[in-house]
mmCIF file of C-alpha atoms (C1' of nucleotides) in Angstrom:
data_model
loop_
_atom_site.group_PDB
_atom_site.id
_atom_site.type_symbol
_atom_site.label_atom_id
_atom_site.label_comp_id
_atom_site.label_asym_id
_atom_site.label_seq_id
_atom_site.Cartn_x
_atom_site.Cartn_y
_atom_site.Cartn_z
ATOM 1 C CA MET A 1 -65.205 61.593 -25.046
ATOM 2 C CA HIS A 2 -66.452 64.626 -26.877
ATOM 3 C CA PHE A 3 -69.855 66.132 -26.468
ATOM 4 C CA CYS A 4 -72.278 67.375 -29.085
ATOM 5 C CA VAL A 5 -72.982 71.005 -28.596
ATOM 6 C CA SER A 6 -73.490 71.920 -32.198
ATOM 7 C CA SER A 7 -76.508 74.059 -32.886
ATOM 8 C CA GLY A 8 -77.944 71.326 -35.073
ATOM 9 C CA CYS A 9 -78.160 69.045 -32.086
ATOM 10 C CA THR A 10 -77.247 66.005 -34.138
ATOM 11 C CA SER A 11 -75.619 64.257 -31.187
ATOM 12 C CA ASP A 12 -73.032 63.107 -33.674
ATOM 13 C CA LEU A 13 -69.593 62.992 -32.125
ATOM 14 C CA ALA A 14 -67.733 63.380 -35.396
ATOM 15 C CA SER A 15 -69.759 66.376 -36.476
ATOM 16 C CA TYR A 16 -69.298 67.904 -33.067
ATOM 17 C CA GLN A 17 -65.573 67.620 -33.440
ATOM 18 C CA LEU A 18 -65.725 69.098 -36.914
ATOM 19 C CA HIS A 19 -68.079 71.931 -36.115
ATOM 20 C CA ASN A 20 -66.723 72.805 -32.736
ATOM 21 C CA PRO A 21 -62.988 73.154 -32.832
ATOM 22 C CA THR A 22 -61.678 74.343 -29.525
ATOM 23 C CA SER A 23 -60.234 77.377 -31.207
ATOM 24 C CA SER A 24 -63.754 78.634 -31.846
ATOM 25 C CA ILE A 25 -64.288 79.168 -28.162
ATOM 26 C CA PRO A 26 -63.508 82.771 -27.416
ATOM 27 C CA GLN A 27 -61.041 82.890 -24.607
ATOM 28 C CA CYS A 28 -59.508 85.752 -22.783
ATOM 29 C CA SER A 29 -57.423 83.817 -20.345
ATOM 30 C CA ALA A 30 -54.745 84.927 -17.979
ATOM 31 C CA GLU A 31 -52.328 83.425 -20.455
ATOM 32 C CA ASP A 32 -53.265 86.141 -22.936
ATOM 33 C CA SER A 33 -52.717 88.859 -20.445
ATOM 34 C CA ALA A 34 -49.517 87.177 -19.371
ATOM 35 C CA HIS A 35 -48.301 87.138 -22.940
ATOM 36 C CA SER A 36 -49.443 90.648 -23.568
ATOM 37 C CA SER A 37 -47.415 91.887 -20.641
ATOM 38 C CA GLN A 38 -43.706 92.210 -21.199
ATOM 39 C CA LYS A 39 -42.143 89.556 -18.968
ATOM 40 C CA PRO A 40 -43.111 85.901 -19.325
ATOM 41 C CA ILE A 41 -44.127 83.930 -16.259
ATOM 42 C CA GLU A 42 -41.166 81.951 -14.998
ATOM 43 C CA LYS A 43 -41.669 81.287 -11.300
ATOM 44 C CA PRO A 44 -42.859 77.720 -10.719
ATOM 45 C CA LEU A 45 -45.511 78.951 -8.307
ATOM 46 C CA GLU A 46 -46.933 81.388 -10.832
ATOM 47 C CA LYS A 47 -46.761 78.711 -13.480
ATOM 48 C CA ARG A 48 -48.764 76.402 -11.272
ATOM 49 C CA GLU A 49 -51.325 79.083 -10.462
ATOM 50 C CA LEU A 50 -51.776 79.742 -14.144
ATOM 51 C CA ARG A 51 -52.164 76.065 -14.917
ATOM 52 C CA LEU A 52 -54.731 75.643 -12.147
ATOM 53 C CA MET A 53 -56.686 78.642 -13.356
ATOM 54 C CA LYS A 54 -56.745 77.426 -16.937
ATOM 55 C CA ASN A 55 -57.753 73.952 -15.866
ATOM 56 C CA ARG A 56 -60.504 75.410 -13.708
ATOM 57 C CA GLU A 57 -61.898 77.215 -16.728
ATOM 58 C CA ALA A 58 -61.475 74.113 -18.878
ATOM 59 C CA ALA A 59 -63.355 71.983 -16.372
ATOM 60 C CA ARG A 60 -66.192 74.491 -16.282
ATOM 61 C CA GLU A 61 -66.407 74.534 -20.068
ATOM 62 C CA CYS A 62 -66.202 70.758 -20.231
ATOM 63 C CA ARG A 63 -69.128 70.408 -17.836
ATOM 64 C CA ARG A 64 -71.125 72.969 -19.734
ATOM 65 C CA LYS A 65 -70.595 71.036 -22.961
ATOM 66 C CA LYS A 66 -71.476 67.779 -21.277
ATOM 67 C CA LYS A 67 -74.760 69.202 -20.003
ATOM 68 C CA GLU A 68 -75.553 70.572 -23.438
ATOM 69 C CA TYR A 69 -74.743 67.211 -25.008
ATOM 70 C CA ILE A 70 -77.082 65.432 -22.626
ATOM 71 C CA ARG A 71 -79.781 68.005 -23.301
ATOM 72 C CA CYS A 72 -79.382 67.344 -27.039
ATOM 73 C CA LEU A 73 -79.669 63.610 -26.524
ATOM 74 C CA GLU A 74 -82.812 64.061 -24.450
ATOM 75 C CA GLN A 75 -84.351 66.239 -27.157
ATOM 76 C CA ARG A 76 -83.428 63.616 -29.725
ATOM 77 C CA VAL A 77 -85.160 60.935 -27.672
ATOM 78 C CA VAL A 78 -88.354 62.998 -27.755
ATOM 79 C CA VAL A 79 -88.125 63.522 -31.514
ATOM 80 C CA LEU A 80 -87.409 59.866 -32.241
ATOM 81 C CA GLU A 81 -90.189 58.751 -29.942
ATOM 82 C CA ASN A 82 -92.641 60.968 -31.827
ATOM 83 C CA GLN A 83 -91.381 59.621 -35.140
ATOM 84 C CA ARG A 84 -91.847 56.099 -33.898
ATOM 85 C CA LYS A 85 -95.413 56.826 -32.848
ATOM 86 C CA SER A 86 -96.384 58.343 -36.173
ATOM 87 C CA LEU A 87 -94.754 55.483 -38.088
ATOM 88 C CA MET A 88 -96.676 52.992 -35.984
ATOM 89 C CA GLU A 89 -99.879 54.831 -36.784
ATOM 90 C CA GLU A 90 -99.046 54.837 -40.464
ATOM 91 C CA LEU A 91 -98.350 51.135 -40.357
ATOM 92 C CA ARG A 92 -101.634 50.460 -38.648
ATOM 93 C CA ALA A 93 -103.493 52.497 -41.256
ATOM 94 C CA LEU A 94 -101.816 50.621 -44.104
ATOM 95 C CA LYS A 95 -102.679 47.304 -42.504
ATOM 96 C CA ASP A 96 -106.309 48.388 -42.239
ATOM 97 C CA ILE A 97 -106.363 49.251 -45.925
ATOM 98 C CA HIS A 98 -105.018 45.811 -46.802
ATOM 99 C CA LYS A 99 -107.601 44.193 -44.549
ATOM 100 C CA VAL A 100 -110.427 45.893 -46.441
ATOM 101 C CA GLU A 101 -109.092 44.775 -49.793
ATOM 102 C "C1'" DA B 1 -84.635 71.277 15.160
ATOM 103 C "C1'" DA B 2 -81.224 67.662 14.070
ATOM 104 C "C1'" DG B 3 -79.264 64.919 10.906
ATOM 105 C "C1'" DG B 4 -78.923 61.527 7.149
ATOM 106 C "C1'" DA B 5 -79.501 60.776 1.982
ATOM 107 C "C1'" DG B 6 -79.384 62.258 -2.594
ATOM 108 C "C1'" DG B 7 -78.316 65.760 -5.956
ATOM 109 C "C1'" DT B 8 -75.457 69.473 -7.945
ATOM 110 C "C1'" DA B 9 -71.497 72.436 -8.817
ATOM 111 C "C1'" DC B 10 -66.869 73.146 -8.128
ATOM 112 C "C1'" DG B 11 -61.628 72.572 -7.895
ATOM 113 C "C1'" DT B 12 -57.918 69.578 -8.431
ATOM 114 C "C1'" DC B 13 -55.182 65.715 -10.131
ATOM 115 C "C1'" DA B 14 -53.895 62.369 -13.550
ATOM 116 C "C1'" DC B 15 -53.556 60.962 -18.053
ATOM 117 C "C1'" DG B 16 -54.024 60.416 -23.060
ATOM 118 C "C1'" DA B 17 -54.206 62.870 -27.436
ATOM 119 C "C1'" DA B 18 -52.945 66.570 -30.277
ATOM 120 C "C1'" DC B 19 -49.885 70.120 -31.248
ATOM 121 C "C1'" DT B 20 -45.310 72.510 -31.806
ATOM 122 C "C1'" DA C 1 -39.597 65.738 -26.329
ATOM 123 C "C1'" DG C 2 -42.047 69.240 -24.098
ATOM 124 C "C1'" DT C 3 -46.422 71.732 -23.851
ATOM 125 C "C1'" DT C 4 -51.319 72.352 -23.963
ATOM 126 C "C1'" DC C 5 -56.011 70.820 -23.878
ATOM 127 C "C1'" DG C 6 -60.070 67.996 -22.788
ATOM 128 C "C1'" DT C 7 -62.041 65.018 -19.697
ATOM 129 C "C1'" DG C 8 -62.747 61.093 -16.145
ATOM 130 C "C1'" DA C 9 -62.304 60.425 -11.287
ATOM 131 C "C1'" DC C 10 -62.257 61.946 -6.720
ATOM 132 C "C1'" DG C 11 -63.125 64.800 -2.693
ATOM 133 C "C1'" DT C 12 -65.610 68.740 -0.806
ATOM 134 C "C1'" DA C 13 -69.225 72.177 0.111
ATOM 135 C "C1'" DC C 14 -73.787 73.467 -0.193
ATOM 136 C "C1'" DC C 15 -78.745 72.727 -0.843
ATOM 137 C "C1'" DT C 16 -83.186 70.319 -0.517
ATOM 138 C "C1'" DC C 17 -86.124 66.864 1.110
ATOM 139 C "C1'" DC C 18 -87.433 63.272 4.333
ATOM 140 C "C1'" DT C 19 -87.486 60.981 8.691
ATOM 141 C "C1'" DT C 20 -87.088 60.862 13.576
#
DNA sequence: AAGGAGGTACGTCACGAACT
DNA sequence: AGTTCGTGACGTACCTCCTT
């Protein structure tokens, strides 16, 4: 599952995927610093630590996106509810006009 | 005050999908 | 085929609010 965190708040999964490629997220992970240093990480323990750290960050980001996605959906509910109300009012008004005629 | 219930944030593991 | 990434699921810690 992918969450909508696009600024447009469309809650559209496809558009989220298009507009929010993972590469757009600025990251300065330990991997970068590991690569920038001369020797690559080889020890299994260090490899594991690195993986855990990256996954920790990923989980945090994933939860942040999920919260944002839910917030977008909630906003959308409000907007759609308002639209529904005004359309109902419009319908009522039109019916009244037809009654008079 | 003690403690149980519900909510929230976090870290970790497992796994599928995408990438190289 | 191996690696990386995103995310669901689970367990844990901490907090807040009731109830006794």
